[in-house]
mmCIF file of C-alpha atoms and ligand atoms in Angstrom:
data_model
loop_
_atom_site.group_PDB
_atom_site.id
_atom_site.type_symbol
_atom_site.label_atom_id
_atom_site.label_comp_id
_atom_site.label_asym_id
_atom_site.label_seq_id
_atom_site.Cartn_x
_atom_site.Cartn_y
_atom_site.Cartn_z
ATOM 1 C CA MET Z 1 -33.348 -2.953 -2.338
ATOM 2 C CA ARG Z 2 -29.768 -3.030 -1.137
ATOM 3 C CA ASP Z 3 -27.279 -0.212 -0.846
ATOM 4 C CA ALA Z 4 -23.757 -0.805 -2.034
ATOM 5 C CA ILE Z 5 -20.351 0.902 -2.016
ATOM 6 C CA LEU Z 6 -17.768 0.368 -4.748
ATOM 7 C CA VAL Z 7 -14.149 0.562 -3.608
ATOM 8 C CA LEU Z 8 -11.301 1.332 -6.006
ATOM 9 C CA ASN Z 9 -7.756 0.729 -4.832
ATOM 10 C CA ALA Z 10 -5.439 2.167 -7.447
ATOM 11 C CA GLY Z 11 -1.899 0.819 -7.295
ATOM 12 C CA SER Z 12 1.008 1.916 -9.427
ATOM 13 C CA SER Z 13 -0.220 -0.070 -12.455
ATOM 14 C CA THR Z 14 -3.629 -1.739 -11.928
ATOM 15 C CA ILE Z 15 -6.781 -0.897 -9.948
ATOM 16 C CA LYS Z 16 -8.146 -3.456 -7.485
ATOM 17 C CA LEU Z 17 -11.892 -3.115 -6.959
ATOM 18 C CA ALA Z 18 -14.390 -4.474 -4.474
ATOM 19 C CA LEU Z 19 -18.148 -4.090 -4.218
ATOM 20 C CA TYR Z 20 -19.805 -4.258 -0.793
ATOM 21 C CA ALA Z 21 -23.418 -4.459 0.326
ATOM 22 C CA VAL Z 22 -23.816 -1.995 3.193
ATOM 23 C CA PRO Z 23 -26.716 -2.729 5.536
ATOM 24 C CA GLN Z 24 -27.993 0.025 7.838
ATOM 25 C CA GLN Z 25 -26.587 -1.955 10.746
ATOM 26 C CA GLY Z 26 -23.811 -4.504 10.973
ATOM 27 C CA ASP Z 27 -20.762 -5.265 8.872
ATOM 28 C CA ALA Z 28 -20.392 -4.472 5.189
ATOM 29 C CA LYS Z 29 -20.617 -7.662 3.134
ATOM 30 C CA LEU Z 30 -18.218 -8.274 0.271
ATOM 31 C CA LEU Z 31 -20.146 -9.076 -2.915
ATOM 32 C CA CYS Z 32 -17.345 -9.331 -5.461
ATOM 33 C CA LYS Z 33 -13.773 -8.316 -6.204
ATOM 34 C CA GLY Z 34 -11.986 -7.496 -9.406
ATOM 35 C CA LEU Z 35 -9.155 -5.919 -11.300
ATOM 36 C CA LEU Z 36 -9.137 -3.102 -13.820
ATOM 37 C CA ASP Z 37 -6.077 -2.785 -15.993
ATOM 38 C CA ALA Z 38 -6.113 0.044 -18.510
ATOM 39 C CA HIS Z 39 -2.379 0.302 -19.019
ATOM 40 C CA SER Z 40 -1.274 -3.118 -20.234
ATOM 41 C CA ALA Z 41 -1.134 -4.129 -23.893
ATOM 42 C CA ALA Z 42 -4.466 -5.938 -23.399
ATOM 43 C CA PRO Z 43 -6.697 -3.679 -21.261
ATOM 44 C CA HIS Z 44 -9.243 -5.611 -19.248
ATOM 45 C CA LEU Z 45 -11.764 -5.558 -16.448
ATOM 46 C CA ILE Z 46 -12.344 -8.801 -14.609
ATOM 47 C CA ILE Z 47 -14.726 -9.344 -11.699
ATOM 48 C CA HIS Z 48 -15.193 -12.495 -9.658
ATOM 49 C CA ASP Z 49 -17.427 -13.511 -6.778
ATOM 50 C CA THR Z 50 -16.206 -14.386 -3.300
ATOM 51 C CA SER Z 51 -15.555 -17.987 -4.320
ATOM 52 C CA GLY Z 52 -13.427 -16.897 -7.270
ATOM 53 C CA ALA Z 53 -15.971 -17.643 -10.025
ATOM 54 C CA VAL Z 54 -15.742 -15.104 -12.847
ATOM 55 C CA LEU Z 55 -18.784 -12.804 -13.071
ATOM 56 C CA PHE Z 56 -17.542 -10.416 -15.745
ATOM 57 C CA ASP Z 57 -14.574 -10.647 -18.081
ATOM 58 C CA HIS Z 58 -14.392 -7.607 -20.294
ATOM 59 C CA ARG Z 59 -11.532 -7.393 -22.788
ATOM 60 C CA PRO Z 60 -12.345 -4.800 -25.402
ATOM 61 C CA ASP Z 61 -9.990 -4.530 -28.372
ATOM 62 C CA GLN Z 62 -9.222 -0.969 -27.562
ATOM 63 C CA ALA Z 63 -10.265 0.752 -24.372
ATOM 64 C CA GLY Z 64 -8.852 3.510 -22.253
ATOM 65 C CA HIS Z 65 -9.285 4.038 -18.574
ATOM 66 C CA HIS Z 66 -12.523 6.016 -19.028
ATOM 67 C CA GLU Z 67 -14.232 3.261 -21.051
ATOM 68 C CA LEU Z 68 -13.292 0.579 -18.519
ATOM 69 C CA ILE Z 69 -14.648 2.682 -15.639
ATOM 70 C CA ALA Z 70 -17.875 3.226 -17.624
ATOM 71 C CA ALA Z 71 -18.153 -0.528 -18.213
ATOM 72 C CA LEU Z 72 -17.592 -1.127 -14.477
ATOM 73 C CA LEU Z 73 -20.340 1.288 -13.434
ATOM 74 C CA ASP Z 74 -22.800 -0.174 -15.965
ATOM 75 C CA TRP Z 75 -22.006 -3.719 -14.850
ATOM 76 C CA THR Z 76 -22.417 -2.691 -11.191
ATOM 77 C CA ASP Z 77 -25.906 -1.265 -11.842
ATOM 78 C CA GLU Z 78 -26.935 -4.459 -13.569
ATOM 79 C CA PHE Z 79 -25.419 -6.657 -10.858
ATOM 80 C CA LEU Z 80 -27.190 -4.770 -8.074
ATOM 81 C CA GLN Z 81 -30.557 -5.390 -9.785
ATOM 82 C CA GLY Z 82 -32.315 -2.248 -8.639
ATOM 83 C CA GLY Z 83 -30.080 -1.865 -5.590
ATOM 84 C CA ARG Z 84 -28.407 1.484 -5.162
ATOM 85 C CA LEU Z 85 -24.756 2.378 -5.462
ATOM 86 C CA ILE Z 86 -24.501 5.036 -2.748
ATOM 87 C CA ALA Z 87 -20.808 5.888 -3.008
ATOM 88 C CA THR Z 88 -17.425 5.013 -4.380
ATOM 89 C CA GLY Z 89 -14.444 4.890 -2.037
ATOM 90 C CA HIS Z 90 -10.889 5.457 -3.235
ATOM 91 C CA ARG Z 91 -7.432 4.771 -1.911
ATOM 92 C CA ILE Z 92 -5.433 7.963 -2.180
ATOM 93 C CA VAL Z 93 -1.787 7.627 -1.345
ATOM 94 C CA HIS Z 94 -0.959 11.157 -0.184
ATOM 95 C CA GLY Z 95 -3.218 13.296 1.991
ATOM 96 C CA GLY Z 96 -0.522 15.800 3.005
ATOM 97 C CA ARG Z 97 -1.139 17.613 6.279
ATOM 98 C CA ARG Z 98 -4.724 18.536 5.455
ATOM 99 C CA PHE Z 99 -6.357 15.120 4.988
ATOM 100 C CA VAL Z 100 -6.046 12.888 8.045
ATOM 101 C CA SER Z 101 -9.386 11.056 7.786
ATOM 102 C CA PRO Z 102 -11.763 10.034 4.978
ATOM 103 C CA VAL Z 103 -13.220 12.967 3.078
ATOM 104 C CA ARG Z 104 -16.032 13.471 0.586
ATOM 105 C CA ILE Z 105 -14.526 14.596 -2.685
ATOM 106 C CA ASP Z 106 -15.556 17.878 -4.291
ATOM 107 C CA ALA Z 107 -13.781 20.201 -6.698
ATOM 108 C CA ASP Z 108 -11.786 21.876 -3.908
ATOM 109 C CA VAL Z 109 -10.641 18.546 -2.434
ATOM 110 C CA LEU Z 110 -9.711 17.247 -5.868
ATOM 111 C CA GLN Z 111 -7.599 20.322 -6.541
ATOM 112 C CA ALA Z 112 -5.842 19.966 -3.180
ATOM 113 C CA LEU Z 113 -5.105 16.290 -3.880
ATOM 114 C CA ASP Z 114 -3.826 17.134 -7.314
ATOM 115 C CA ALA Z 115 -1.410 19.618 -5.750
ATOM 116 C CA LEU Z 116 0.162 16.728 -3.786
ATOM 117 C CA THR Z 117 1.127 14.873 -6.985
ATOM 118 C CA PRO Z 118 4.816 15.892 -6.808
ATOM 119 C CA LEU Z 119 4.984 14.063 -3.455
ATOM 120 C CA ALA Z 120 3.602 10.821 -4.946
ATOM 121 C CA PRO Z 121 4.204 11.036 -8.693
ATOM 122 C CA LEU Z 122 3.799 7.286 -9.200
ATOM 123 C CA HIS Z 123 0.531 6.884 -7.277
ATOM 124 C CA GLN Z 124 -1.401 10.138 -6.896
ATOM 125 C CA PRO Z 125 -2.392 10.541 -10.575
ATOM 126 C CA ARG Z 126 -3.440 6.876 -10.717
ATOM 127 C CA GLY Z 127 -5.629 7.361 -7.636
ATOM 128 C CA LEU Z 128 -7.237 10.538 -8.969
ATOM 129 C CA ALA Z 129 -7.918 9.269 -12.511
ATOM 130 C CA PRO Z 130 -10.908 7.026 -11.558
ATOM 131 C CA ILE Z 131 -12.334 9.842 -9.409
ATOM 132 C CA ARG Z 132 -12.308 12.143 -12.416
ATOM 133 C CA ALA Z 133 -13.789 9.489 -14.701
ATOM 134 C CA ILE Z 134 -16.601 8.677 -12.258
ATOM 135 C CA GLY Z 135 -17.202 12.394 -11.645
ATOM 136 C CA ALA Z 136 -17.725 12.872 -15.386
ATOM 137 C CA LEU Z 137 -19.890 9.765 -15.813
ATOM 138 C CA ARG Z 138 -21.966 10.043 -12.611
ATOM 139 C CA PRO Z 139 -21.670 13.571 -11.227
ATOM 140 C CA GLN Z 140 -24.292 12.880 -8.544
ATOM 141 C CA LEU Z 141 -22.534 9.822 -7.103
ATOM 142 C CA ALA Z 142 -20.774 10.509 -3.769
ATOM 143 C CA GLN Z 143 -17.041 9.849 -3.872
ATOM 144 C CA VAL Z 144 -14.842 9.416 -0.814
ATOM 145 C CA ALA Z 145 -11.054 9.512 -0.496
ATOM 146 C CA CYS Z 146 -9.250 7.444 2.163
ATOM 147 C CA PHE Z 147 -5.582 8.146 2.749
ATOM 148 C CA ASP Z 148 -2.489 6.007 3.114
ATOM 149 C CA THR Z 149 -0.843 8.769 5.106
ATOM 150 C CA ALA Z 150 -3.695 9.112 7.635
ATOM 151 C CA PHE Z 151 -2.676 6.228 9.921
ATOM 152 C CA HIS Z 152 0.620 8.006 10.590
ATOM 153 C CA SER Z 153 -0.851 11.480 11.034
ATOM 154 C CA ASP Z 154 -0.003 11.580 14.758
ATOM 155 C CA LEU Z 155 3.724 11.214 14.108
ATOM 156 C CA ALA Z 156 5.503 14.153 15.702
ATOM 157 C CA PRO Z 157 9.121 15.341 16.037
ATOM 158 C CA PRO Z 158 11.671 13.872 16.241
ATOM 159 C CA VAL Z 159 10.125 10.975 14.257
ATOM 160 C CA SER Z 160 8.419 13.207 11.696
ATOM 161 C CA ARG Z 161 11.309 15.612 11.206
ATOM 162 C CA PHE Z 162 14.035 15.895 8.580
ATOM 163 C CA ALA Z 163 17.320 17.466 9.627
ATOM 164 C CA ILE Z 164 17.074 20.264 7.081
ATOM 165 C CA PRO Z 165 16.511 23.982 7.757
ATOM 166 C CA ARG Z 166 13.381 24.358 9.829
ATOM 167 C CA ARG Z 167 11.642 26.721 7.405
ATOM 168 C CA PHE Z 168 10.983 23.857 4.970
ATOM 169 C CA GLU Z 169 8.945 21.984 7.560
ATOM 170 C CA ALA Z 170 6.399 24.797 7.441
ATOM 171 C CA GLU Z 171 6.057 24.063 3.713
ATOM 172 C CA GLY Z 172 5.101 20.474 4.519
ATOM 173 C CA LEU Z 173 8.502 18.846 4.046
ATOM 174 C CA ARG Z 174 8.255 16.240 6.789
ATOM 175 C CA ARG Z 175 7.894 12.488 7.141
ATOM 176 C CA TYR Z 176 4.315 11.320 6.502
ATOM 177 C CA GLY Z 177 4.507 7.537 6.021
ATOM 178 C CA PHE Z 178 2.344 5.372 3.738
ATOM 179 C CA HIS Z 179 0.571 1.980 3.481
ATOM 180 C CA GLY Z 180 -1.646 3.317 6.285
ATOM 181 C CA LEU Z 181 -4.809 1.575 5.066
ATOM 182 C CA SER Z 182 -2.996 -1.738 5.271
ATOM 183 C CA TYR Z 183 -1.597 -0.937 8.714
ATOM 184 C CA GLN Z 184 -5.024 0.114 9.927
ATOM 185 C CA PHE Z 185 -6.447 -3.208 8.774
ATOM 186 C CA ILE Z 186 -3.689 -5.155 10.544
ATOM 187 C CA ALA Z 187 -4.203 -3.082 13.715
ATOM 188 C CA GLY Z 188 -7.893 -4.015 13.543
ATOM 189 C CA GLN Z 189 -7.072 -7.704 13.058
ATOM 190 C CA LEU Z 190 -4.754 -7.719 16.065
ATOM 191 C CA ALA Z 191 -7.404 -6.007 18.195
ATOM 192 C CA ARG Z 192 -10.111 -8.416 17.046
ATOM 193 C CA GLN Z 193 -8.206 -11.697 17.012
ATOM 194 C CA SER Z 194 -5.575 -11.205 19.689
ATOM 195 C CA PRO Z 195 -6.504 -8.334 22.043
ATOM 196 C CA PRO Z 196 -3.536 -9.026 24.353
ATOM 197 C CA LEU Z 197 -1.168 -8.350 21.430
ATOM 198 C CA THR Z 198 -2.438 -4.845 20.646
ATOM 199 C CA GLY Z 199 -0.584 -3.259 23.562
ATOM 200 C CA LYS Z 200 2.634 -5.064 22.620
ATOM 201 C CA ARG Z 201 5.530 -3.556 20.690
ATOM 202 C CA SER Z 202 4.769 -4.650 17.133
ATOM 203 C CA VAL Z 203 6.451 -4.184 13.797
ATOM 204 C CA VAL Z 204 4.244 -4.740 10.780
ATOM 205 C CA ALA Z 205 6.105 -5.549 7.561
ATOM 206 C CA HIS Z 206 4.000 -4.612 4.552
ATOM 207 C CA LEU Z 207 6.082 -6.300 1.850
ATOM 208 C CA GLY Z 208 4.531 -6.009 -1.582
ATOM 209 C CA ASN Z 209 5.569 -4.308 -4.755
ATOM 210 C CA GLY Z 210 5.802 -1.255 -2.499
ATOM 211 C CA ALA Z 211 7.273 -2.145 0.884
ATOM 212 C CA SER Z 212 7.455 -0.471 4.263
ATOM 213 C CA LEU Z 213 7.523 -1.175 7.985
ATOM 214 C CA CYS Z 214 5.437 0.303 10.771
ATOM 215 C CA ALA Z 215 6.269 0.301 14.449
ATOM 216 C CA MET Z 216 2.849 -0.022 16.036
ATOM 217 C CA ARG Z 217 1.469 -0.101 19.559
ATOM 218 C CA ASN Z 218 -2.136 0.083 20.729
ATOM 219 C CA GLY Z 219 -3.272 0.460 17.125
ATOM 220 C CA ARG Z 220 -1.185 3.583 16.539
ATOM 221 C CA SER Z 221 1.815 4.284 14.371
ATOM 222 C CA ILE Z 222 4.968 5.022 16.374
ATOM 223 C CA ASP Z 223 7.369 5.171 13.412
ATOM 224 C CA THR Z 224 7.514 3.994 9.830
ATOM 225 C CA THR Z 225 10.141 3.613 7.118
ATOM 226 C CA MET Z 226 8.599 5.823 4.422
ATOM 227 C CA GLY Z 227 8.864 9.586 4.603
ATOM 228 C CA LEU Z 228 7.718 12.565 2.558
ATOM 229 C CA THR Z 229 7.307 10.249 -0.405
ATOM 230 C CA ALA Z 230 6.845 6.519 -0.876
ATOM 231 C CA LEU Z 231 10.467 6.230 -2.030
ATOM 232 C CA ASP Z 232 12.090 6.026 1.380
ATOM 233 C CA GLY Z 233 12.867 3.002 3.514
ATOM 234 C CA LEU Z 234 13.000 -0.565 2.258
ATOM 235 C CA VAL Z 235 14.155 -1.794 -1.140
ATOM 236 C CA MET Z 236 11.032 -2.186 -3.322
ATOM 237 C CA GLY Z 237 10.090 -3.684 -6.676
ATOM 238 C CA THR Z 238 11.284 -0.687 -8.674
ATOM 239 C CA ARG Z 239 11.877 1.954 -5.964
ATOM 240 C CA CYS Z 240 15.239 2.517 -4.309
ATOM 241 C CA GLY Z 241 14.280 2.878 -0.646
ATOM 242 C CA ASN Z 242 16.592 4.911 1.558
ATOM 243 C CA LEU Z 243 19.435 6.431 -0.310
ATOM 244 C CA ASP Z 244 22.240 8.790 0.521
ATOM 245 C CA PRO Z 245 20.892 12.103 -0.845
ATOM 246 C CA GLY Z 246 24.390 12.670 -2.172
ATOM 247 C CA VAL Z 247 23.657 9.998 -4.791
ATOM 248 C CA VAL Z 248 21.030 12.303 -6.297
ATOM 249 C CA LEU Z 249 23.458 15.231 -6.330
ATOM 250 C CA THR Z 250 26.104 13.080 -7.945
ATOM 251 C CA LEU Z 251 23.686 11.873 -10.644
ATOM 252 C CA GLN Z 252 22.749 15.475 -11.326
ATOM 253 C CA ARG Z 253 26.363 16.601 -11.572
ATOM 254 C CA LEU Z 254 27.915 13.618 -13.346
ATOM 255 C CA HIS Z 255 25.063 12.678 -15.681
ATOM 256 C CA ARG Z 256 23.309 16.063 -15.923
ATOM 257 C CA PHE Z 257 20.099 14.385 -14.737
ATOM 258 C CA GLY Z 258 17.113 16.721 -14.350
ATOM 259 C CA PRO Z 259 14.224 16.122 -11.903
ATOM 260 C CA ASP Z 260 12.231 13.974 -14.367
ATOM 261 C CA GLU Z 261 15.176 11.682 -15.039
ATOM 262 C CA VAL Z 262 15.960 11.334 -11.334
ATOM 263 C CA GLU Z 263 12.290 10.603 -10.662
ATOM 264 C CA ARG Z 264 12.143 7.910 -13.335
ATOM 265 C CA LEU Z 265 15.352 6.327 -12.122
ATOM 266 C CA LEU Z 266 14.363 6.198 -8.440
ATOM 267 C CA TYR Z 267 10.685 5.218 -8.846
ATOM 268 C CA TYR Z 268 10.673 2.939 -11.895
ATOM 269 C CA GLU Z 269 14.180 1.667 -12.587
ATOM 270 C CA SER Z 270 15.663 0.990 -9.154
ATOM 271 C CA GLY Z 271 14.929 -1.463 -6.340
ATOM 272 C CA LEU Z 272 14.881 -5.191 -7.124
ATOM 273 C CA LEU Z 273 14.594 -4.455 -10.837
ATOM 274 C CA GLY Z 274 17.515 -2.053 -10.899
ATOM 275 C CA VAL Z 275 19.861 -4.256 -8.892
ATOM 276 C CA SER Z 276 18.944 -7.532 -10.601
ATOM 277 C CA GLU Z 277 18.468 -6.104 -14.106
ATOM 278 C CA ILE Z 278 15.999 -9.000 -14.417
ATOM 279 C CA SER Z 279 12.697 -8.368 -12.681
ATOM 280 C CA ALA Z 280 10.857 -6.465 -9.950
ATOM 281 C CA ASP Z 281 8.994 -9.635 -8.993
ATOM 282 C CA VAL Z 282 10.345 -11.630 -6.060
ATOM 283 C CA ARG Z 283 8.954 -14.873 -7.543
ATOM 284 C CA THR Z 284 11.027 -14.447 -10.695
ATOM 285 C CA LEU Z 285 14.144 -13.555 -8.724
ATOM 286 C CA LEU Z 286 13.826 -16.491 -6.332
ATOM 287 C CA ALA Z 287 13.424 -18.856 -9.299
ATOM 288 C CA SER Z 288 16.464 -17.457 -11.105
ATOM 289 C CA ASP Z 289 20.012 -18.792 -10.742
ATOM 290 C CA ASP Z 290 21.499 -15.565 -12.050
ATOM 291 C CA PRO Z 291 23.826 -14.143 -9.359
ATOM 292 C CA ARG Z 292 22.327 -10.685 -9.861
ATOM 293 C CA ALA Z 293 18.903 -12.027 -8.798
ATOM 294 C CA LYS Z 294 20.446 -13.420 -5.618
ATOM 295 C CA GLU Z 295 22.217 -10.123 -4.916
ATOM 296 C CA ALA Z 296 18.967 -8.184 -5.292
ATOM 297 C CA ILE Z 297 17.192 -10.507 -2.844
ATOM 298 C CA ASP Z 298 20.158 -10.331 -0.450
ATOM 299 C CA LEU Z 299 19.877 -6.534 -0.409
ATOM 300 C CA PHE Z 300 16.088 -6.642 0.063
ATOM 301 C CA VAL Z 301 16.429 -9.012 3.018
ATOM 302 C CA TYR Z 302 19.341 -7.169 4.618
ATOM 303 C CA ARG Z 303 17.567 -3.841 4.490
ATOM 304 C CA ALA Z 304 14.296 -5.334 5.765
ATOM 305 C CA GLY Z 305 16.156 -6.815 8.762
ATOM 306 C CA ALA Z 306 17.906 -3.504 9.450
ATOM 307 C CA GLY Z 307 14.572 -1.713 9.141
ATOM 308 C CA VAL Z 308 12.855 -3.988 11.663
ATOM 309 C CA ALA Z 309 15.680 -3.311 14.114
ATOM 310 C CA ALA Z 310 15.264 0.457 13.604
ATOM 311 C CA MET Z 311 11.503 0.169 14.208
ATOM 312 C CA ALA Z 312 12.168 -1.866 17.363
ATOM 313 C CA HIS Z 313 14.407 0.984 18.527
ATOM 314 C CA ALA Z 314 11.415 3.352 18.306
ATOM 315 C CA MET Z 315 9.612 1.162 20.882
ATOM 316 C CA ALA Z 316 12.671 0.103 22.904
ATOM 317 C CA GLY Z 317 12.007 -3.518 22.019
ATOM 318 C CA LEU Z 318 10.035 -5.950 19.910
ATOM 319 C CA ASP Z 319 7.281 -8.376 20.942
ATOM 320 C CA VAL Z 320 5.377 -9.022 17.707
ATOM 321 C CA LEU Z 321 6.404 -9.142 14.053
ATOM 322 C CA VAL Z 322 3.664 -9.302 11.425
ATOM 323 C CA PHE Z 323 4.248 -10.133 7.762
ATOM 324 C CA THR Z 324 1.663 -8.963 5.240
ATOM 325 C CA ALA Z 325 1.059 -8.000 1.544
ATOM 326 C CA GLY Z 326 2.110 -9.951 -1.575
ATOM 327 C CA ILE Z 327 5.610 -10.984 -0.482
ATOM 328 C CA GLY Z 328 4.925 -11.050 3.268
ATOM 329 C CA GLU Z 329 1.838 -13.247 2.889
ATOM 330 C CA ASN Z 330 3.149 -15.589 0.204
ATOM 331 C CA SER Z 331 6.885 -16.037 0.386
ATOM 332 C CA ALA Z 332 7.997 -18.412 3.140
ATOM 333 C CA GLU Z 333 11.569 -18.071 1.893
ATOM 334 C CA ILE Z 334 11.697 -14.289 2.280
ATOM 335 C CA ARG Z 335 10.031 -14.499 5.712
ATOM 336 C CA ALA Z 336 12.568 -17.092 6.837
ATOM 337 C CA ARG Z 337 15.484 -15.035 5.581
ATOM 338 C CA ILE Z 338 14.323 -11.816 7.255
ATOM 339 C CA VAL Z 339 13.733 -13.661 10.514
ATOM 340 C CA ALA Z 340 17.222 -15.190 10.237
ATOM 341 C CA GLU Z 341 18.604 -11.614 10.095
ATOM 342 C CA LEU Z 342 16.821 -10.979 13.394
ATOM 343 C CA GLY Z 343 18.045 -14.077 15.208
ATOM 344 C CA TRP Z 344 20.093 -11.859 17.549
ATOM 345 C CA LEU Z 345 16.807 -10.406 18.818
ATOM 346 C CA GLY Z 346 15.657 -13.893 19.785
ATOM 347 C CA VAL Z 347 13.207 -14.261 16.880
ATOM 348 C CA ARG Z 348 12.654 -17.922 15.930
ATOM 349 C CA ILE Z 349 10.203 -19.453 13.502
ATOM 350 C CA ASP Z 350 8.885 -22.959 13.027
ATOM 351 C CA ASP Z 351 9.895 -23.984 9.498
ATOM 352 C CA GLN Z 352 6.825 -26.136 8.963
ATOM 353 C CA ALA Z 353 4.405 -23.474 10.168
ATOM 354 C CA ASN Z 354 6.199 -20.952 7.961
ATOM 355 C CA ALA Z 355 6.121 -23.186 4.885
ATOM 356 C CA ALA Z 356 2.398 -23.758 5.452
ATOM 357 C CA GLY Z 357 1.824 -19.998 5.843
ATOM 358 C CA ARG Z 358 0.063 -20.470 9.189
ATOM 359 C CA ARG Z 359 -1.190 -17.472 11.099
ATOM 360 C CA ARG Z 360 1.446 -17.853 13.822
ATOM 361 C CA ILE Z 361 4.819 -19.054 12.593
ATOM 362 C CA SER Z 362 7.049 -18.405 15.621
ATOM 363 C CA THR Z 363 8.155 -21.193 17.936
ATOM 364 C CA GLU Z 364 7.071 -21.327 21.578
ATOM 365 C CA ALA Z 365 10.632 -20.384 22.563
ATOM 366 C CA SER Z 366 10.780 -17.328 20.293
ATOM 367 C CA ALA Z 367 11.207 -14.003 22.093
ATOM 368 C CA VAL Z 368 8.964 -12.450 19.455
ATOM 369 C CA THR Z 369 5.552 -13.645 18.231
ATOM 370 C CA VAL Z 370 5.686 -13.826 14.433
ATOM 371 C CA LEU Z 371 2.390 -13.709 12.527
ATOM 372 C CA VAL Z 372 1.367 -13.872 8.874
ATOM 373 C CA LEU Z 373 -1.805 -11.830 8.322
ATOM 374 C CA LYS Z 374 -3.582 -11.120 5.072
ATOM 375 C CA THR Z 375 -4.177 -7.433 4.585
ATOM 376 C CA ASP Z 376 -7.353 -5.907 3.118
ATOM 377 C CA GLU Z 377 -7.130 -2.231 2.230
ATOM 378 C CA GLU Z 378 -10.539 -2.279 0.537
ATOM 379 C CA ALA Z 379 -12.225 -3.299 3.806
ATOM 380 C CA VAL Z 380 -10.733 -0.236 5.497
ATOM 381 C CA ILE Z 381 -11.882 2.032 2.667
ATOM 382 C CA VAL Z 382 -15.485 0.787 2.817
ATOM 383 C CA GLU Z 383 -15.550 1.395 6.570
ATOM 384 C CA GLY Z 384 -14.114 4.882 5.988
ATOM 385 C CA CYS Z 385 -16.987 5.624 3.593
ATOM 386 C CA ARG Z 386 -19.569 4.309 6.034
ATOM 387 C CA LYS Z 387 -18.229 6.444 8.879
ATOM 388 C CA LEU Z 388 -18.511 9.512 6.701
ATOM 389 C CA PHE Z 389 -22.122 8.780 5.886
ATOM 390 C CA GLY Z 390 -22.969 8.020 9.505
HETATM 391 P P1 AMP Y 401 1.331 -6.536 -3.643
HETATM 392 O O1 AMP Y 401 1.922 -5.223 -4.069
HETATM 393 O O2 AMP Y 401 1.028 -6.609 -2.185
HETATM 394 O O3 AMP Y 401 0.179 -6.970 -4.517
HETATM 395 O O4 AMP Y 401 2.499 -7.607 -3.893
HETATM 396 C C1 AMP Y 401 2.937 -7.925 -5.181
HETATM 397 C C2 AMP Y 401 4.277 -8.630 -5.106
HETATM 398 O O5 AMP Y 401 4.196 -9.767 -4.237
HETATM 399 C C3 AMP Y 401 4.734 -9.199 -6.441
HETATM 400 O O6 AMP Y 401 5.444 -8.249 -7.193
HETATM 401 C C4 AMP Y 401 5.646 -10.345 -6.021
HETATM 402 O O7 AMP Y 401 6.960 -9.866 -5.938
HETATM 403 C C5 AMP Y 401 5.184 -10.714 -4.625
HETATM 404 N N1 AMP Y 401 4.593 -12.065 -4.554
HETATM 405 C C6 AMP Y 401 3.343 -12.440 -4.772
HETATM 406 N N2 AMP Y 401 3.194 -13.771 -4.592
HETATM 407 C C7 AMP Y 401 4.415 -14.243 -4.247
HETATM 408 C C8 AMP Y 401 4.965 -15.534 -3.917
HETATM 409 N N3 AMP Y 401 4.204 -16.627 -3.905
HETATM 410 N N4 AMP Y 401 6.269 -15.605 -3.622
HETATM 411 C C9 AMP Y 401 7.050 -14.503 -3.621
HETATM 412 N N5 AMP Y 401 6.608 -13.264 -3.899
HETATM 413 C C10 AMP Y 401 5.316 -13.133 -4.216
#
């Protein structure tokens, strides 16, 4: 009989899932991966094995989130053939000041996480929804939350501080940082694959639909581009990234925007989508000959380059640059353009190695080692669960 842990990684629209066998000793073993999409016009749950072969393709005519989660749990029981699902692990975007390591979820924890929703309105409800559904369907099943903010929990002033009246800091208004599960995975990869690089001054560029940078040394976060919320920093698919706060005041005054309208504008209608008026997807924009698509990409690249330079400042230099996540792992063109912005820092890449998406894409002469590493947030979550259960 084998024990297993089911990991749910809720993004802003879909939920990635992964099922792991967890032996008493040794590494967790990935059994299958999948995607649960309850919000598109055609809700579906699809699961495939490690070679990509489809194991389960469930497309009910009408199904909400709860029904798809129920179908997932039933399928998991059947798949494990008498094995035992010992826990579910969840990616939770905001842990606030209280949650800085994985935690077993109970009613008190759930309430505290719910209270952080205003700080991550796009993600927090999506992360908590499967926890509630599983709690209702399998109240005895252990559930664990792992936090995107946790990797940055050591950040201290001046890095963590906003220049607003001090009293608000006591209320939790400070810079937290996000994408921590991804950064933790990359830190682990560097330590495992290239121990000499872990002590170097590294910037990790997590460039996906959400995008941020982390200045990292010895597996710890030194600075990062996101702040109190996941809006700050780089230009993203639909999020604005850093913005003069006066823009918000002006929108409120000129257009009589209330908080909900500002929230919708900055989280869902801005970024690549807002500037291009075409798409939030880099693939679509790169394939387009519309000048607005080019302008959106130009802004994304410019701000990413500026962000890397700011992260390098936090470490007084730059030795390693790592690209990861959907855009960072897959788009040679975006990597090349960001690196071109950083030519003045002595960063050089080999065009062939970059086009082939090799692990190391910098030239021998480059002052900075440039790597492309695949991230795996689910692997970090399963390890978080295992630590909690000893
Ligand atoms: P993630 O949030 O990490 O899953 O990344 C999703 C984003 O990665 C998509 O919205 C695309 O913009 C981008 N992406 C994925 N594959 C490619 C590719 N081959 N070229 C450019 N961008 C890509």
